[in-house]
Amino acid sequence: MNNFEELQDKWKSQSGLSATENGFESLLKSVKSIERKQKIMNVVLSTTIIVLLFFAIYVSGYKNSIFLLGISLMIGSLIFRIGFELYSLQRSKKLSFINDYNAFKEDLTRYYSFRKIVHYMITPLSILVYVIGFVILLPLFKASLSHGFYIYIVVSSIVLLLIFSVFIYRQIKNELLKLNQLLIRD
């Protein structure tokens, strides 16, 4: 957006829209905030993939087919989720602030519907596949670790899954609330 004033003038000149400088800036800030959180999520998921890859190499897990299946499911679910986030970021960049208000609102409505699909279908599916991959690894952990450390891994992974799920739920709720507020803003 090289010519901010041009965009702002275009929005102000639209019929049926009471555009203000603060309203336009608020709209831009909301969309940029959503994009920033998506980018942060991609960094976190990518870091997790790197850690899992290093773990697989460190324990020479590539030599065991069951280990490979479990770790592949975990990494694959994260790659799948990152792919949807990248596609979603691409879609958000196509939201044209230059369009008239009704066209912009239609684009935003489609984007909101897509994000609901990502959050209510893709995210739970990714988490489920990740957990399945982890559960596949548990017998290997049990066979190769002390009983106490194995119990620690099981308990801490359940606690982390619960904390992570609450965090994801809050992020989803906040994002969809922001998008919904943008839709009902007139």
PDB file of C-alpha atoms in Angstrom:
ATOM      1  CA  MET A   1       0.000   0.000   0.000  1.00  0.00           C
ATOM      2  CA  ASN A   2       2.233   2.705  -1.272  1.00  0.00           C
ATOM      3  CA  ASN A   3      -0.407   5.351  -1.652  1.00  0.00           C
ATOM      4  CA  PHE A   4      -2.248   5.411   1.655  1.00  0.00           C
ATOM      5  CA  GLU A   5      -3.980   8.710   0.913  1.00  0.00           C
ATOM      6  CA  GLU A   6      -5.412   7.373  -2.352  1.00  0.00           C
ATOM      7  CA  LEU A   7      -6.841   4.345  -0.601  1.00  0.00           C
ATOM      8  CA  GLN A   8      -8.222   6.490   2.183  1.00  0.00           C
ATOM      9  CA  ASP A   9      -9.850   8.935  -0.273  1.00  0.00           C
ATOM     10  CA  LYS A  10     -11.388   6.048  -2.209  1.00  0.00           C
ATOM     11  CA  TRP A  11     -12.917   4.635   0.978  1.00  0.00           C
ATOM     12  CA  LYS A  12     -14.195   8.045   2.088  1.00  0.00           C
ATOM     13  CA  SER A  13     -15.837   8.702  -1.286  1.00  0.00           C
ATOM     14  CA  GLN A  14     -17.911   5.500  -1.288  1.00  0.00           C
ATOM     15  CA  SER A  15     -21.636   5.835  -0.930  1.00  0.00           C
ATOM     16  CA  GLY A  16     -23.296   4.215   2.047  1.00  0.00           C
ATOM     17  CA  LEU A  17     -20.112   4.164   4.034  1.00  0.00           C
ATOM     18  CA  SER A  18     -19.227   6.634   6.711  1.00  0.00           C
ATOM     19  CA  ALA A  19     -15.496   6.196   6.399  1.00  0.00           C
ATOM     20  CA  THR A  20     -13.255   8.045   8.750  1.00  0.00           C
ATOM     21  CA  GLU A  21      -9.521   8.087   9.026  1.00  0.00           C
ATOM     22  CA  ASN A  22      -9.763   6.298  12.376  1.00  0.00           C
ATOM     23  CA  GLY A  23     -12.179   3.706  10.958  1.00  0.00           C
ATOM     24  CA  PHE A  24      -9.928   2.933   8.013  1.00  0.00           C
ATOM     25  CA  GLU A  25      -6.835   2.705  10.197  1.00  0.00           C
ATOM     26  CA  SER A  26      -8.726   0.481  12.641  1.00  0.00           C
ATOM     27  CA  LEU A  27      -9.730  -1.819   9.788  1.00  0.00           C
ATOM     28  CA  LEU A  28      -6.142  -2.032   8.541  1.00  0.00           C
ATOM     29  CA  LYS A  29      -4.862  -2.637  12.059  1.00  0.00           C
ATOM     30  CA  SER A  30      -7.338  -5.485  12.627  1.00  0.00           C
ATOM     31  CA  VAL A  31      -6.440  -7.245   9.373  1.00  0.00           C
ATOM     32  CA  LYS A  32      -2.698  -6.793   9.994  1.00  0.00           C
ATOM     33  CA  SER A  33      -3.092  -8.113  13.546  1.00  0.00           C
ATOM     34  CA  ILE A  34      -4.743 -11.285  12.257  1.00  0.00           C
ATOM     35  CA  GLU A  35      -2.002 -11.731   9.646  1.00  0.00           C
ATOM     36  CA  ARG A  36       0.714 -11.193  12.267  1.00  0.00           C
ATOM     37  CA  LYS A  37      -0.769 -13.876  14.533  1.00  0.00           C
ATOM     38  CA  GLN A  38      -0.939 -16.295  11.595  1.00  0.00           C
ATOM     39  CA  LYS A  39       2.744 -15.666  10.860  1.00  0.00           C
ATOM     40  CA  ILE A  40       3.654 -16.227  14.519  1.00  0.00           C
ATOM     41  CA  MET A  41       1.719 -19.508  14.489  1.00  0.00           C
ATOM     42  CA  ASN A  42       3.663 -20.608  11.402  1.00  0.00           C
ATOM     43  CA  VAL A  43       6.962 -19.838  13.141  1.00  0.00           C
ATOM     44  CA  VAL A  44       5.909 -21.860  16.206  1.00  0.00           C
ATOM     45  CA  LEU A  45       4.767 -24.814  14.080  1.00  0.00           C
ATOM     46  CA  SER A  46       7.934 -24.675  11.949  1.00  0.00           C
ATOM     47  CA  THR A  47      10.095 -24.631  15.074  1.00  0.00           C
ATOM     48  CA  THR A  48       8.220 -27.686  16.350  1.00  0.00           C
ATOM     49  CA  ILE A  49       8.934 -29.485  13.068  1.00  0.00           C
ATOM     50  CA  ILE A  50      12.638 -28.681  13.362  1.00  0.00           C
ATOM     51  CA  VAL A  51      12.730 -29.943  16.959  1.00  0.00           C
ATOM     52  CA  LEU A  52      10.976 -33.177  15.940  1.00  0.00           C
ATOM     53  CA  LEU A  53      13.400 -33.688  13.055  1.00  0.00           C
ATOM     54  CA  PHE A  54      16.410 -33.165  15.331  1.00  0.00           C
ATOM     55  CA  PHE A  55      14.884 -35.548  17.873  1.00  0.00           C
ATOM     56  CA  ALA A  56      14.391 -38.209  15.185  1.00  0.00           C
ATOM     57  CA  ILE A  57      17.995 -37.838  14.063  1.00  0.00           C
ATOM     58  CA  TYR A  58      19.340 -37.732  17.636  1.00  0.00           C
ATOM     59  CA  VAL A  59      17.664 -40.991  18.667  1.00  0.00           C
ATOM     60  CA  SER A  60      18.315 -42.593  15.257  1.00  0.00           C
ATOM     61  CA  GLY A  61      14.580 -43.068  14.936  1.00  0.00           C
ATOM     62  CA  TYR A  62      14.797 -43.380  11.182  1.00  0.00           C
ATOM     63  CA  LYS A  63      15.975 -46.955  11.739  1.00  0.00           C
ATOM     64  CA  ASN A  64      12.632 -48.029  13.245  1.00  0.00           C
ATOM     65  CA  SER A  65       9.538 -48.139  11.036  1.00  0.00           C
ATOM     66  CA  ILE A  66       7.109 -47.634  13.932  1.00  0.00           C
ATOM     67  CA  PHE A  67       9.069 -44.593  15.072  1.00  0.00           C
ATOM     68  CA  LEU A  68       9.083 -43.273  11.506  1.00  0.00           C
ATOM     69  CA  LEU A  69       5.317 -43.698  11.260  1.00  0.00           C
ATOM     70  CA  GLY A  70       4.673 -41.847  14.522  1.00  0.00           C
ATOM     71  CA  ILE A  71       7.084 -39.000  13.891  1.00  0.00           C
ATOM     72  CA  SER A  72       5.901 -38.703  10.263  1.00  0.00           C
ATOM     73  CA  LEU A  73       2.301 -38.316  11.407  1.00  0.00           C
ATOM     74  CA  MET A  74       3.345 -35.636  13.885  1.00  0.00           C
ATOM     75  CA  ILE A  75       5.450 -33.718  11.367  1.00  0.00           C
ATOM     76  CA  GLY A  76       2.939 -34.252   8.554  1.00  0.00           C
ATOM     77  CA  SER A  77       0.092 -32.826  10.629  1.00  0.00           C
ATOM     78  CA  LEU A  78       2.161 -29.718  11.340  1.00  0.00           C
ATOM     79  CA  ILE A  79       3.133 -29.289   7.677  1.00  0.00           C
ATOM     80  CA  PHE A  80      -0.523 -29.711   6.701  1.00  0.00           C
ATOM     81  CA  ARG A  81      -1.542 -26.987   9.172  1.00  0.00           C
ATOM     82  CA  ILE A  82       1.240 -24.647   8.038  1.00  0.00           C
ATOM     83  CA  GLY A  83       0.105 -25.129   4.439  1.00  0.00           C
ATOM     84  CA  PHE A  84      -3.396 -23.981   5.330  1.00  0.00           C
ATOM     85  CA  GLU A  85      -2.029 -21.003   7.258  1.00  0.00           C
ATOM     86  CA  LEU A  86       0.142 -19.965   4.305  1.00  0.00           C
ATOM     87  CA  TYR A  87      -2.823 -20.293   1.973  1.00  0.00           C
ATOM     88  CA  SER A  88      -4.912 -18.290   4.407  1.00  0.00           C
ATOM     89  CA  LEU A  89      -2.279 -15.545   4.548  1.00  0.00           C
ATOM     90  CA  GLN A  90      -2.292 -15.464   0.767  1.00  0.00           C
ATOM     91  CA  ARG A  91      -6.076 -15.083   0.777  1.00  0.00           C
ATOM     92  CA  SER A  92      -5.940 -12.297   3.365  1.00  0.00           C
ATOM     93  CA  LYS A  93      -3.498 -10.371   1.190  1.00  0.00           C
ATOM     94  CA  LYS A  94      -6.058 -10.526  -1.633  1.00  0.00           C
ATOM     95  CA  LEU A  95      -8.596  -8.618   0.463  1.00  0.00           C
ATOM     96  CA  SER A  96      -8.716  -5.436  -1.555  1.00  0.00           C
ATOM     97  CA  PHE A  97      -9.247  -2.258   0.383  1.00  0.00           C
ATOM     98  CA  ILE A  98      -9.574  -0.430  -2.942  1.00  0.00           C
ATOM     99  CA  ASN A  99     -12.794  -2.254  -3.825  1.00  0.00           C
ATOM    100  CA  ASP A 100     -16.062  -0.647  -2.997  1.00  0.00           C
ATOM    101  CA  TYR A 101     -17.381  -1.446   0.444  1.00  0.00           C
ATOM    102  CA  ASN A 102     -19.835  -4.151  -0.662  1.00  0.00           C
ATOM    103  CA  ALA A 103     -17.195  -6.027  -2.679  1.00  0.00           C
ATOM    104  CA  PHE A 104     -14.769  -5.783   0.227  1.00  0.00           C
ATOM    105  CA  LYS A 105     -17.423  -7.072   2.617  1.00  0.00           C
ATOM    106  CA  GLU A 106     -18.143 -10.044   0.314  1.00  0.00           C
ATOM    107  CA  ASP A 107     -14.411 -10.856   0.154  1.00  0.00           C
ATOM    108  CA  LEU A 108     -14.163 -10.559   3.928  1.00  0.00           C
ATOM    109  CA  THR A 109     -17.210 -12.808   4.383  1.00  0.00           C
ATOM    110  CA  ARG A 110     -15.617 -15.503   2.204  1.00  0.00           C
ATOM    111  CA  TYR A 111     -12.356 -15.166   4.110  1.00  0.00           C
ATOM    112  CA  TYR A 112     -14.235 -15.425   7.437  1.00  0.00           C
ATOM    113  CA  SER A 113     -16.002 -18.598   6.241  1.00  0.00           C
ATOM    114  CA  PHE A 114     -12.673 -20.084   5.149  1.00  0.00           C
ATOM    115  CA  ARG A 115     -11.089 -19.311   8.526  1.00  0.00           C
ATOM    116  CA  LYS A 116     -14.005 -21.009  10.283  1.00  0.00           C
ATOM    117  CA  ILE A 117     -13.326 -24.148   8.214  1.00  0.00           C
ATOM    118  CA  VAL A 118      -9.626 -23.962   9.109  1.00  0.00           C
ATOM    119  CA  HIS A 119     -10.364 -23.504  12.796  1.00  0.00           C
ATOM    120  CA  TYR A 120     -13.232 -25.940  13.243  1.00  0.00           C
ATOM    121  CA  MET A 121     -12.160 -28.718  10.874  1.00  0.00           C
ATOM    122  CA  ILE A 122      -8.488 -28.486   9.872  1.00  0.00           C
ATOM    123  CA  THR A 123      -7.081 -27.554  13.293  1.00  0.00           C
ATOM    124  CA  PRO A 124      -8.831 -30.363  15.234  1.00  0.00           C
ATOM    125  CA  LEU A 125      -7.876 -32.841  12.507  1.00  0.00           C
ATOM    126  CA  SER A 126      -4.242 -31.720  12.679  1.00  0.00           C
ATOM    127  CA  ILE A 127      -4.207 -32.031  16.467  1.00  0.00           C
ATOM    128  CA  LEU A 128      -5.806 -35.487  16.264  1.00  0.00           C
ATOM    129  CA  VAL A 129      -3.230 -36.756  13.741  1.00  0.00           C
ATOM    130  CA  TYR A 130      -0.422 -35.264  15.844  1.00  0.00           C
ATOM    131  CA  VAL A 131      -1.732 -37.030  18.968  1.00  0.00           C
ATOM    132  CA  ILE A 132      -2.095 -40.318  17.073  1.00  0.00           C
ATOM    133  CA  GLY A 133       1.534 -40.008  15.968  1.00  0.00           C
ATOM    134  CA  PHE A 134       2.596 -39.376  19.553  1.00  0.00           C
ATOM    135  CA  VAL A 135       0.565 -42.325  20.861  1.00  0.00           C
ATOM    136  CA  ILE A 136       2.275 -44.563  18.288  1.00  0.00           C
ATOM    137  CA  LEU A 137       5.603 -43.528  19.834  1.00  0.00           C
ATOM    138  CA  LEU A 138       4.571 -44.314  23.424  1.00  0.00           C
ATOM    139  CA  PRO A 139       5.317 -48.078  23.328  1.00  0.00           C
ATOM    140  CA  LEU A 140       8.807 -47.263  22.038  1.00  0.00           C
ATOM    141  CA  PHE A 141       9.305 -44.756  24.849  1.00  0.00           C
ATOM    142  CA  LYS A 142       8.048 -47.281  27.389  1.00  0.00           C
ATOM    143  CA  ALA A 143      10.475 -49.924  26.132  1.00  0.00           C
ATOM    144  CA  SER A 144      13.516 -47.666  26.070  1.00  0.00           C
ATOM    145  CA  LEU A 145      13.021 -45.279  29.015  1.00  0.00           C
ATOM    146  CA  SER A 146      12.820 -45.745  32.752  1.00  0.00           C
ATOM    147  CA  HIS A 147       9.326 -46.159  34.173  1.00  0.00           C
ATOM    148  CA  GLY A 148       9.505 -42.821  35.988  1.00  0.00           C
ATOM    149  CA  PHE A 149      10.615 -40.899  32.917  1.00  0.00           C
ATOM    150  CA  TYR A 150       7.981 -42.629  30.800  1.00  0.00           C
ATOM    151  CA  ILE A 151       5.268 -41.590  33.287  1.00  0.00           C
ATOM    152  CA  TYR A 152       6.689 -38.063  33.251  1.00  0.00           C
ATOM    153  CA  ILE A 153       6.437 -37.938  29.434  1.00  0.00           C
ATOM    154  CA  VAL A 154       2.852 -39.216  29.453  1.00  0.00           C
ATOM    155  CA  VAL A 155       1.654 -36.856  32.196  1.00  0.00           C
ATOM    156  CA  SER A 156       3.509 -33.805  30.883  1.00  0.00           C
ATOM    157  CA  SER A 157       2.274 -34.408  27.338  1.00  0.00           C
ATOM    158  CA  ILE A 158      -1.334 -34.547  28.563  1.00  0.00           C
ATOM    159  CA  VAL A 159      -0.858 -31.334  30.554  1.00  0.00           C
ATOM    160  CA  LEU A 160       0.825 -29.629  27.582  1.00  0.00           C
ATOM    161  CA  LEU A 161      -1.955 -30.787  25.256  1.00  0.00           C
ATOM    162  CA  LEU A 162      -4.573 -29.311  27.580  1.00  0.00           C
ATOM    163  CA  ILE A 163      -2.691 -26.004  27.933  1.00  0.00           C
ATOM    164  CA  PHE A 164      -2.040 -25.870  24.191  1.00  0.00           C
ATOM    165  CA  SER A 165      -5.721 -26.607  23.459  1.00  0.00           C
ATOM    166  CA  VAL A 166      -6.863 -23.757  25.729  1.00  0.00           C
ATOM    167  CA  PHE A 167      -4.358 -21.435  24.044  1.00  0.00           C
ATOM    168  CA  ILE A 168      -5.537 -22.465  20.566  1.00  0.00           C
ATOM    169  CA  TYR A 169      -9.181 -22.077  21.594  1.00  0.00           C
ATOM    170  CA  ARG A 170      -8.551 -18.520  22.839  1.00  0.00           C
ATOM    171  CA  GLN A 171      -6.636 -17.585  19.687  1.00  0.00           C
ATOM    172  CA  ILE A 172      -9.407 -18.951  17.468  1.00  0.00           C
ATOM    173  CA  LYS A 173     -12.081 -17.198  19.480  1.00  0.00           C
ATOM    174  CA  ASN A 174     -10.224 -13.857  19.315  1.00  0.00           C
ATOM    175  CA  GLU A 175      -9.521 -14.104  15.580  1.00  0.00           C
ATOM    176  CA  LEU A 176     -13.083 -15.032  14.650  1.00  0.00           C
ATOM    177  CA  LEU A 177     -14.420 -12.288  16.934  1.00  0.00           C
ATOM    178  CA  LYS A 178     -12.205  -9.709  15.192  1.00  0.00           C
ATOM    179  CA  LEU A 179     -13.271 -10.918  11.751  1.00  0.00           C
ATOM    180  CA  ASN A 180     -16.925 -10.914  12.777  1.00  0.00           C
ATOM    181  CA  GLN A 181     -16.598  -7.361  14.123  1.00  0.00           C
ATOM    182  CA  LEU A 182     -15.120  -6.277  10.803  1.00  0.00           C
ATOM    183  CA  LEU A 183     -18.113  -7.821   9.020  1.00  0.00           C
ATOM    184  CA  ILE A 184     -20.749  -6.111  11.132  1.00  0.00           C
ATOM    185  CA  ARG A 185     -18.971  -2.761  11.090  1.00  0.00           C
ATOM    186  CA  ASP A 186     -20.927  -0.280   8.993  1.00  0.00           C
TER     187      ASP A 186
END
